Short mmCIF file of C-alpha atoms and ligand atoms in Angstrom, two decimals:
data_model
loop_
_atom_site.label_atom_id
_atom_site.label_comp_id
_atom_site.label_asym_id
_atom_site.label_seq_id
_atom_site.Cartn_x
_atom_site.Cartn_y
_atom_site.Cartn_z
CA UNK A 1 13.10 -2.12 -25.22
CA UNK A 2 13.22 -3.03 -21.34
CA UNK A 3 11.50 -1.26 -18.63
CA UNK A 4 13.40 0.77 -16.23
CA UNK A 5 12.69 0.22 -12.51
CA UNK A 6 14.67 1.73 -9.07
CA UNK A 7 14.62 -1.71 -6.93
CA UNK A 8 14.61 -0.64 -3.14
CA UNK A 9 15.05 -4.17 -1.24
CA UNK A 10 15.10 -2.42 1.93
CA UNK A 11 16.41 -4.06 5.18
CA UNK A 12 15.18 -7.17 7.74
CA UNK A 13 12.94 -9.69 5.63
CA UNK A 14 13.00 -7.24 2.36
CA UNK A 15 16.04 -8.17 0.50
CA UNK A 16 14.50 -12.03 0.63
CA UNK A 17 11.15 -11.00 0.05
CA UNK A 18 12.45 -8.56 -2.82
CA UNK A 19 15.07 -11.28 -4.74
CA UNK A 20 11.66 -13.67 -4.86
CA UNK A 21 9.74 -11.34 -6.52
CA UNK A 22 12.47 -10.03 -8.93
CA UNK A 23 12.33 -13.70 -10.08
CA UNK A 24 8.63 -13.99 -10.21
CA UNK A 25 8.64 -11.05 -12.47
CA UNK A 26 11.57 -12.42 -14.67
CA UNK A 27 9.61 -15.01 -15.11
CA UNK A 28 6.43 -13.57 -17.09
CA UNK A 29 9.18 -12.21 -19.56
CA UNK A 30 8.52 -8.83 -19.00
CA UNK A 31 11.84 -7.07 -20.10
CA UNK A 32 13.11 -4.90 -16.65
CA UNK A 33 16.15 -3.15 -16.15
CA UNK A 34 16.65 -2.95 -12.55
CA UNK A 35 18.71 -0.33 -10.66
CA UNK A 36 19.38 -1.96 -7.43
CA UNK A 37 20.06 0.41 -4.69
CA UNK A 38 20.24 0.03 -0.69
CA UNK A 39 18.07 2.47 1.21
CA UNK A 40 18.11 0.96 4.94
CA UNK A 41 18.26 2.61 8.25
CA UNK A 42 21.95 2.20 8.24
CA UNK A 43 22.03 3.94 4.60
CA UNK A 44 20.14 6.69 6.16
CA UNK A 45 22.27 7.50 9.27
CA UNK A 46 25.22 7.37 6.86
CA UNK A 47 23.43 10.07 4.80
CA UNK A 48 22.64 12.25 7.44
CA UNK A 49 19.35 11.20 7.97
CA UNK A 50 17.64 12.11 4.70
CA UNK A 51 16.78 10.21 1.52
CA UNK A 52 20.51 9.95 -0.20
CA UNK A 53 20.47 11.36 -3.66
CA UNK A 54 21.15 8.70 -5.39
CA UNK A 55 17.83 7.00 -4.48
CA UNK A 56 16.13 10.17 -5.63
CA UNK A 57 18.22 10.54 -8.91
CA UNK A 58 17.25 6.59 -9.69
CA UNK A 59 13.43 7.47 -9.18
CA UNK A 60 13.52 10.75 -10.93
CA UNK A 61 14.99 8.90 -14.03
CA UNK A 62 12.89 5.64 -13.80
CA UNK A 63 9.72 7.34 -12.25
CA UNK A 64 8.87 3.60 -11.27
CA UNK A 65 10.16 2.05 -7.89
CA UNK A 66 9.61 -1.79 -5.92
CA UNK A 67 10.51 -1.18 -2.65
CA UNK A 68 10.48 -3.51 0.52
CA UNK A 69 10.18 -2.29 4.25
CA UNK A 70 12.79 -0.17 5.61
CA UNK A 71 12.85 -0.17 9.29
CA UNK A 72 12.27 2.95 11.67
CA UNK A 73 13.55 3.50 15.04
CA UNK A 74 10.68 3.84 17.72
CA UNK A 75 10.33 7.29 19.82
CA UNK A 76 13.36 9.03 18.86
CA UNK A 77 16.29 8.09 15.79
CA UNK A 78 15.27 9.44 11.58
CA UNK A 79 12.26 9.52 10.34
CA UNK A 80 10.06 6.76 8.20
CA UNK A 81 11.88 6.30 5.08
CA UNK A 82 8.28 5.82 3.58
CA UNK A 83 7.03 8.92 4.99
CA UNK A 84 10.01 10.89 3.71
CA UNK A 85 10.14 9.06 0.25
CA UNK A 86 6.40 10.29 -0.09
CA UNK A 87 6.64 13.54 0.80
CA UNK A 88 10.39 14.19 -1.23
CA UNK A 89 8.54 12.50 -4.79
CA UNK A 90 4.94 13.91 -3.76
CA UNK A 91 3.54 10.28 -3.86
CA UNK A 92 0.33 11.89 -2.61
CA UNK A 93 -1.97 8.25 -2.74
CA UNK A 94 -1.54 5.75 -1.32
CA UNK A 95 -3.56 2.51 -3.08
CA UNK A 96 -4.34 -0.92 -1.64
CA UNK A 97 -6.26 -3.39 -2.78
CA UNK A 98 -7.49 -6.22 -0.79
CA UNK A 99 -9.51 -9.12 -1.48
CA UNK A 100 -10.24 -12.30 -0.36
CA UNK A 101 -7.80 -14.84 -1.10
CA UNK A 102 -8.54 -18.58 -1.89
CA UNK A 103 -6.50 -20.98 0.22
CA UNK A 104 -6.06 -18.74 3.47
CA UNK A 105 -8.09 -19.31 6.37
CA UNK A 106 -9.04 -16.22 7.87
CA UNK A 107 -11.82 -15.21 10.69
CA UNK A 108 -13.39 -14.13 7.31
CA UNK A 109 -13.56 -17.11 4.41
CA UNK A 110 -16.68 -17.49 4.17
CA UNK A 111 -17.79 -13.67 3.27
CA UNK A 112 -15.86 -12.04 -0.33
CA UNK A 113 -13.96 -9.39 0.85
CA UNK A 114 -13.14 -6.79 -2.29
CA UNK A 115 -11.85 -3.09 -0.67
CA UNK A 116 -9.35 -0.88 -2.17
CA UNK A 117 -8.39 1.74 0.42
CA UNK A 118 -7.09 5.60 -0.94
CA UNK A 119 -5.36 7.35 2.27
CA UNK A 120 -3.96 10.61 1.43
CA UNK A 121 -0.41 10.24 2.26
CA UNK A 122 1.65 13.52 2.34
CA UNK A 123 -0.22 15.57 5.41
CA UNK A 124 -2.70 15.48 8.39
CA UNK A 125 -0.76 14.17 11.80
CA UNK A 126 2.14 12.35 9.42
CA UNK A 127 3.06 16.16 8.76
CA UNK A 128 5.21 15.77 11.00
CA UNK A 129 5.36 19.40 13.27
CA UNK A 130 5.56 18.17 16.85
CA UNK A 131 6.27 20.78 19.27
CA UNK A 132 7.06 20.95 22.90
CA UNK A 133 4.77 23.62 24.23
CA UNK A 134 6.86 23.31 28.10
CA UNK A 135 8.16 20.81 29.81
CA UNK A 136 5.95 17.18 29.58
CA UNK A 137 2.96 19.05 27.19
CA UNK A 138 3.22 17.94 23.25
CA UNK A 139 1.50 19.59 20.48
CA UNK A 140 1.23 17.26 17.51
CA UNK A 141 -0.02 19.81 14.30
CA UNK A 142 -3.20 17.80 12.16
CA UNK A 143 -2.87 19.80 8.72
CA UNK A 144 -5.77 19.30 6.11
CA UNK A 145 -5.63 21.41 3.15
CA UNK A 146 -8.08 21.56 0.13
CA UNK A 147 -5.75 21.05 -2.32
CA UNK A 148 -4.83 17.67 -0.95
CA UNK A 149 -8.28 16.27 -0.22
CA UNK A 150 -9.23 17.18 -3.63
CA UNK A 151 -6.30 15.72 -5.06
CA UNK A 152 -6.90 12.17 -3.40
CA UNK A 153 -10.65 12.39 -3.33
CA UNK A 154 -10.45 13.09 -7.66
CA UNK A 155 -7.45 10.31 -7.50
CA UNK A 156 -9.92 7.81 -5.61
CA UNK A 157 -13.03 8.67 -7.89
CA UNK A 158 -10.77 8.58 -11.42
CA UNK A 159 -9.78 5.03 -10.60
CA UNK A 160 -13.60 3.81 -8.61
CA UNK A 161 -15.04 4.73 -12.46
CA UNK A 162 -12.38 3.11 -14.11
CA UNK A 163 -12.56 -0.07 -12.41
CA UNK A 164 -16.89 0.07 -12.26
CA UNK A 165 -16.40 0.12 -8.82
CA UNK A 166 -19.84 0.97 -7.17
CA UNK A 167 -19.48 2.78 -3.63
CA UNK A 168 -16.86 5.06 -2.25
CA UNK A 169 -17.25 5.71 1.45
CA UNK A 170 -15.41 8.57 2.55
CA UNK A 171 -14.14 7.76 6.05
CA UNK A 172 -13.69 10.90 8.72
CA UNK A 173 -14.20 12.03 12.30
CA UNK A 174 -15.64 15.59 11.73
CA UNK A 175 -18.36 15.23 14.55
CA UNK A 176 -14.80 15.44 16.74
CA UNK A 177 -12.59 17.71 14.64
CA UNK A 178 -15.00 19.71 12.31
CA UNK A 179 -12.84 21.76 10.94
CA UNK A 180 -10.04 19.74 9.61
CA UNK A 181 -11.82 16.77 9.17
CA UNK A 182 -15.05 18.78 8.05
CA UNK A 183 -12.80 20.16 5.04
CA UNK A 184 -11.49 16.82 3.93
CA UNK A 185 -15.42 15.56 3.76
CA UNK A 186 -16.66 18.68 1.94
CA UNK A 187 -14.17 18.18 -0.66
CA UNK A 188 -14.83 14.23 -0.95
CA UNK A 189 -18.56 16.00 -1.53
CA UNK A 190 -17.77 18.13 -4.11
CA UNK A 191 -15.84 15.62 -6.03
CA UNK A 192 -18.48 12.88 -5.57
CA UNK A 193 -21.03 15.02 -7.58
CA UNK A 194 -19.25 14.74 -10.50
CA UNK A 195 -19.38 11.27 -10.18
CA UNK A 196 -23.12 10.55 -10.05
CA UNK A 197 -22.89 6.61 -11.07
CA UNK A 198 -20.98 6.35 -7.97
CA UNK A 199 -22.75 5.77 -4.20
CA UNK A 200 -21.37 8.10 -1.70
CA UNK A 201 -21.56 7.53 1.75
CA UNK A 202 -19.75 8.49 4.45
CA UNK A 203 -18.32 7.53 8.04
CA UNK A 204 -17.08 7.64 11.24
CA UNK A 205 -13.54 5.92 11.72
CA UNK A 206 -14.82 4.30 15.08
CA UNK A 207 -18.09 3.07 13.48
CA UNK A 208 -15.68 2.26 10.28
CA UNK A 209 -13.91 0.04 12.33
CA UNK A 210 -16.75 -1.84 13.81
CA UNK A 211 -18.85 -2.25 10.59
CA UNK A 212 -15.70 -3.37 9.22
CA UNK A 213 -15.08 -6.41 11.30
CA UNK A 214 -19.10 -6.98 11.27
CA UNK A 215 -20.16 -6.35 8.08
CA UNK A 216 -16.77 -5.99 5.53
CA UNK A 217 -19.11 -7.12 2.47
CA UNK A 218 -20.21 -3.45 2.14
CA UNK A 219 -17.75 -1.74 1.55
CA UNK A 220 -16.24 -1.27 -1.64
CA UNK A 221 -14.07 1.80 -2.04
CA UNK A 222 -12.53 3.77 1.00
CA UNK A 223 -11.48 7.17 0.68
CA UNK A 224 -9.29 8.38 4.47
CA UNK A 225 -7.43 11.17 5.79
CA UNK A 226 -3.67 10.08 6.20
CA UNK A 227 -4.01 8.22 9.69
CA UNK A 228 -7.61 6.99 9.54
CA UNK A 229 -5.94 5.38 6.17
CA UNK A 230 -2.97 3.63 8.16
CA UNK A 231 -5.08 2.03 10.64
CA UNK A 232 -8.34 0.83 8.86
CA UNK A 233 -5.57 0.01 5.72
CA UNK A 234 -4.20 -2.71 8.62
CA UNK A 235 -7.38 -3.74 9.62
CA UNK A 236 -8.33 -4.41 6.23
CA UNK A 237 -4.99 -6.73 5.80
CA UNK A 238 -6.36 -8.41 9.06
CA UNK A 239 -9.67 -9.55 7.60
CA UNK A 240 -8.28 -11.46 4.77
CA UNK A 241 -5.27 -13.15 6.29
CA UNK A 242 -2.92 -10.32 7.31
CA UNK A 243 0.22 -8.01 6.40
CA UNK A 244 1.95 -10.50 4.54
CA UNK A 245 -0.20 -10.98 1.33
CA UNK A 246 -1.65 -7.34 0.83
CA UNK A 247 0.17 -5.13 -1.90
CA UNK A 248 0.41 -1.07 -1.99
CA UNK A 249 0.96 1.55 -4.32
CA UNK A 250 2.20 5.15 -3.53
CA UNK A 251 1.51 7.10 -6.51
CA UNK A 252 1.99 10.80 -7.52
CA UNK A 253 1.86 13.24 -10.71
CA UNK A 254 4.90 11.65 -12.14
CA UNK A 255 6.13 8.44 -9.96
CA UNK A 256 4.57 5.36 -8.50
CA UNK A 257 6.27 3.43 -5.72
CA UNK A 258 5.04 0.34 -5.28
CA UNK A 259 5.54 -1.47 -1.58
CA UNK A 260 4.50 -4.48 0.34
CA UNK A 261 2.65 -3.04 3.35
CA UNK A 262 4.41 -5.23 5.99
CA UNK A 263 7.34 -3.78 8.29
CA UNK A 264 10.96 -5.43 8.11
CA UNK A 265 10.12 -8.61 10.14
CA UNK A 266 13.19 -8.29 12.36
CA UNK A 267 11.52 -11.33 14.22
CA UNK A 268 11.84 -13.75 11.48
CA UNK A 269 14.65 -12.06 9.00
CA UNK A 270 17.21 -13.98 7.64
CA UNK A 271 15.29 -16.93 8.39
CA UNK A 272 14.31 -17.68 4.57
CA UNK A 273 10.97 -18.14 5.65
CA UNK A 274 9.70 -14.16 5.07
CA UNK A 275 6.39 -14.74 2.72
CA UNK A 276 7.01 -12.78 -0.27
CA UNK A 277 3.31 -12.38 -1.47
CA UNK A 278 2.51 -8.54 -0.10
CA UNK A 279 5.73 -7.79 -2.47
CA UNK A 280 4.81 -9.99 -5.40
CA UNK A 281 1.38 -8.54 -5.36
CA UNK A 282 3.16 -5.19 -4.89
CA UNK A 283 4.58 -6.12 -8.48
CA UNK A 284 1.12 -7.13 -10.31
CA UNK A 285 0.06 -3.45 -9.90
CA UNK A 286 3.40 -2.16 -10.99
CA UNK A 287 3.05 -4.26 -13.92
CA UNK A 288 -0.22 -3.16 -14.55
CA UNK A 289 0.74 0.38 -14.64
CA UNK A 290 3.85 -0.43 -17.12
CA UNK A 291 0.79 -1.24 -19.56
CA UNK A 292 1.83 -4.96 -19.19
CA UNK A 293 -1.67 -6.18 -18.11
CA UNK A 294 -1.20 -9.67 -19.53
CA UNK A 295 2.14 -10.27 -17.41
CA UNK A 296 0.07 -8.59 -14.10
CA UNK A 297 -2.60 -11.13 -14.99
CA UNK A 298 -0.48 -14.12 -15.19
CA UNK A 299 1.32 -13.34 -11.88
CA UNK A 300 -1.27 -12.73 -9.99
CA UNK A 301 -3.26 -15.96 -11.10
CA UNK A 302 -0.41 -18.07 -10.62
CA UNK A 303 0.08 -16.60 -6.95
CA UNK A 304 -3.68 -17.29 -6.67
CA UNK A 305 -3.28 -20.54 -7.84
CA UNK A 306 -0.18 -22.06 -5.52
CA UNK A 307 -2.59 -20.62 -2.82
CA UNK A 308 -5.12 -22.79 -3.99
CA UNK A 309 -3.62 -25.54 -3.97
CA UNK A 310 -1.85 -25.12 -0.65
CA UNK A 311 0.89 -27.09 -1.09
CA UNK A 312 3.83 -24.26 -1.13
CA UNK A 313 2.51 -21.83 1.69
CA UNK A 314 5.02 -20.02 4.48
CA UNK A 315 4.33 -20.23 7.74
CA UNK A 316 2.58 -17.09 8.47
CA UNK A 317 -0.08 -18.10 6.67
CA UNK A 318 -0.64 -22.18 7.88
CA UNK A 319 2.23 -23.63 6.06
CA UNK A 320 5.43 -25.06 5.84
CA UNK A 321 7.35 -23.81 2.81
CA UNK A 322 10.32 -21.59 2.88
CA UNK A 323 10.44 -17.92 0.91
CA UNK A 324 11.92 -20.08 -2.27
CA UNK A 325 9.82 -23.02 -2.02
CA UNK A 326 7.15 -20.55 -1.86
CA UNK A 327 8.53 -18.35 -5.32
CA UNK A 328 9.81 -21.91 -7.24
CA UNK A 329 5.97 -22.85 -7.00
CA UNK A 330 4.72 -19.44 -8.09
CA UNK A 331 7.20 -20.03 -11.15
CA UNK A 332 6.00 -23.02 -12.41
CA UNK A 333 2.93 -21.58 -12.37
CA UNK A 334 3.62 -19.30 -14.29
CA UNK A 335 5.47 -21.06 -17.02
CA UNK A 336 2.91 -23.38 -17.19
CA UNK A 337 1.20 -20.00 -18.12
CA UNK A 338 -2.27 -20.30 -16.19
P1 NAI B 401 6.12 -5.99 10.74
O1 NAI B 401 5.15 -5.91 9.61
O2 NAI B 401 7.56 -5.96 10.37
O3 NAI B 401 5.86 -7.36 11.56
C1 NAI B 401 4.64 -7.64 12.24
C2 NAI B 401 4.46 -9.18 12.33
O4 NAI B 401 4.10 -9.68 11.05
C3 NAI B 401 5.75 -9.90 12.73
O5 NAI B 401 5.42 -11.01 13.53
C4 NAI B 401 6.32 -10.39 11.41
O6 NAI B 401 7.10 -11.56 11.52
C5 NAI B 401 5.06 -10.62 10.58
N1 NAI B 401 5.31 -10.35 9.16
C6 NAI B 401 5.38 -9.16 8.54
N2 NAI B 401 5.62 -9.32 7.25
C7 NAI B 401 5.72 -10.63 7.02
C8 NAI B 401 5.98 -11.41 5.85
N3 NAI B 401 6.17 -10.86 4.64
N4 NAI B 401 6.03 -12.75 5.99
C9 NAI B 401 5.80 -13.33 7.18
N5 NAI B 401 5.55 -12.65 8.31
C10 NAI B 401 5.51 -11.30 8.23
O7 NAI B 401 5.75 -4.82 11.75
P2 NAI B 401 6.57 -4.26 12.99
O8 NAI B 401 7.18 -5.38 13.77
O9 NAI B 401 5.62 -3.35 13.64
O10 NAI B 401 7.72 -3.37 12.36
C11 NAI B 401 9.08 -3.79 12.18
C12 NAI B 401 9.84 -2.65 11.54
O11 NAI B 401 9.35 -2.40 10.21
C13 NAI B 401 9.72 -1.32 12.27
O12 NAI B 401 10.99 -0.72 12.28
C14 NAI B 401 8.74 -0.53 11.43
O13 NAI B 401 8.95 0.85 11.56
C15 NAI B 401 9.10 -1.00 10.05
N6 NAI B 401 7.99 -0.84 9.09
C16 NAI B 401 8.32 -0.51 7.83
C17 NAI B 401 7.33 -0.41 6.86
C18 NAI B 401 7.75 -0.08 5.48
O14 NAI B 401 8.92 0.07 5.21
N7 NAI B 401 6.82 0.04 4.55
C19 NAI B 401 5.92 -0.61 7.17
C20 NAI B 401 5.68 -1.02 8.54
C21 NAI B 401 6.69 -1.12 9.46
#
């Protein structure tokens, strides 16, 4: 029996960085069907600026997508793909992990950096009700409901006791906005105390931020509000090398997306020089929630490895190897079966 998974390559560096890891994953033997499809910013203007059905149809009958960036027109144009894709499947968390990675230098290498972030991805200012009060004065609409908080703070706790992770810090700014933010924390609250073998702290963004680039060792689990998630989330990336080696998950009741959490690259695109390790790492977790934890291990040890060694690194991160280069390396690794 093969596995069934929607393949969204997106557009810019995402159909490289996608046909690399499609290989890598080949290669642990892991039986996958995929159903390629394009979903790009011209796909959407064709479609009249929503998610076309097909790419919904594919996910509703796989319930399992790898998807690379799709880009978004600045101040004006459709929406984020990602945001809509979230909202349309109800992909309510979003999941990344980030540790320290052997072989990168970062402002960080000598401290072990080990953070999963859990931003609550469907409301709050990505909501997305803007209105024009009059002429030149914006409204923006923050919306925080209890059922969502309570559905990413359980989300966040299920998986911190799973893993034996030790401390969830719930991350908020309801000294400023105590009423939206308040009712995000008082949920986290409630769903810590069923989860007494857990620490619970909590935290400012702004102090978040600053501990985070002073002290990163202690923190363990972070639990955010939609855009207190996207910016610490990026921060996060920053301490251990950047965008393009840190994997995400958007999961809900009955699909998981799983996405690199770079953009499209349109700098270097089409260069083959787009590192493909955000999206291969992307691919460990989807493999690991297929049930095939052996394959996810062997991956993600042989990316660890040709890191290691240094000798098949792309640019971005102090080398000179090209996207394939990069994925051959990661291959042979794998067969070798580390
Ligand atoms: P970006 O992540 O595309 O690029 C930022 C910088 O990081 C660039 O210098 C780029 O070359 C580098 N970079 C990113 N990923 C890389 C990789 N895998 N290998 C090597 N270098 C890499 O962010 P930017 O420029 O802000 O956004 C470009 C477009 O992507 C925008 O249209 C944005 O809306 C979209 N975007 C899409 C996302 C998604 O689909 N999940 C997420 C973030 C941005």
């Amino acid at each position: 029996m093969s596995y069934q998974v929607t393949l969204l390559p997106g557009d810019g560096i995402g159909p490289e960085v996608a046909q690399a890891t499609v290989r890598a994953v080949e290669a642990t033997g892991v039986p996958i069907e995929w159903d390629c499809l394009e979903l790009s910013s011209k796909t959407l203007e064709a479609h009249g600026e929503e998610i076309p059905e097909y790419v919904i149809e594919s996910l509703e009958r796989t319930r399992v997508g790898l998807k690379g960036p799709v880009t978004t027109p600045i101040a004006g144009g459709h929406q984020s793909v990602n945001v809509m894709l979230r909202k349309r499947l109800e992909l309510f968390a979003n999941v990344r992990p980030v540790r320290s990675f052997p072989g990168i230098r970062s402002r960080y290498s000598d401290v072990h950096i080990d953070i999963v972030m859990f931003r609550e991805n469907t409301e709050d200012l990505y909501a997305g009700l803007e209105n024009e009060v009059i002429r030149d004065v914006i409204t923006s609409l923050k919306v925080i409901t209890r059922a969502a908080s309570l559905r990413i703070a359980r989300f966040a706790f299920e998986w911190a006791r799973k893993h034996n992770r030790r401390r969830v810090h719930a991350i908020h700014k309801a000294n400023i906005m105590k009423l939206g933010d308040g009712l995000f924390l008082r949920c986290c609250r409630e769903v810590a105390q069923d989860y007494p073998e857990i620490e619970y702290k909590e935290m400012i963004v702004d102090n978040t931020a600053m501990q985070l680039v002073m002290r990163p060792e202690i923190f363990d689990v972070l639990l955010m509000p939609n855009l207190y998630g996207d910016i610490i989330s990026d921060l996060v990336a920053g301490l251990v090398g950047g965008l393009g080696i840190v994997p995400g998950a958007n999961i809900g009741e009955r699909h998981a997306v799983f996405e690199a959490v770079h953009g499209s690259a349109p700098d270097i695109a089409g260069k083959g020089i787009a590192n493909p390790t955000a999206l291969m790492q992307s691919a460990v977790l989807m493999l690991a929630h297929l049930g095939e934890t052996e394959a996810a291990r062997r991956l993600q040890s042989a990316i660890e490895w040709v890191y290691a060694e240094g000798k098949y690194l792309t640019p971005d991160v102090g080398g000179t190897a090209g996207t394939a280069e990069f994925t051959d390396a990661v291959i042979r690794q794998i067969q070798k079966g580390t």
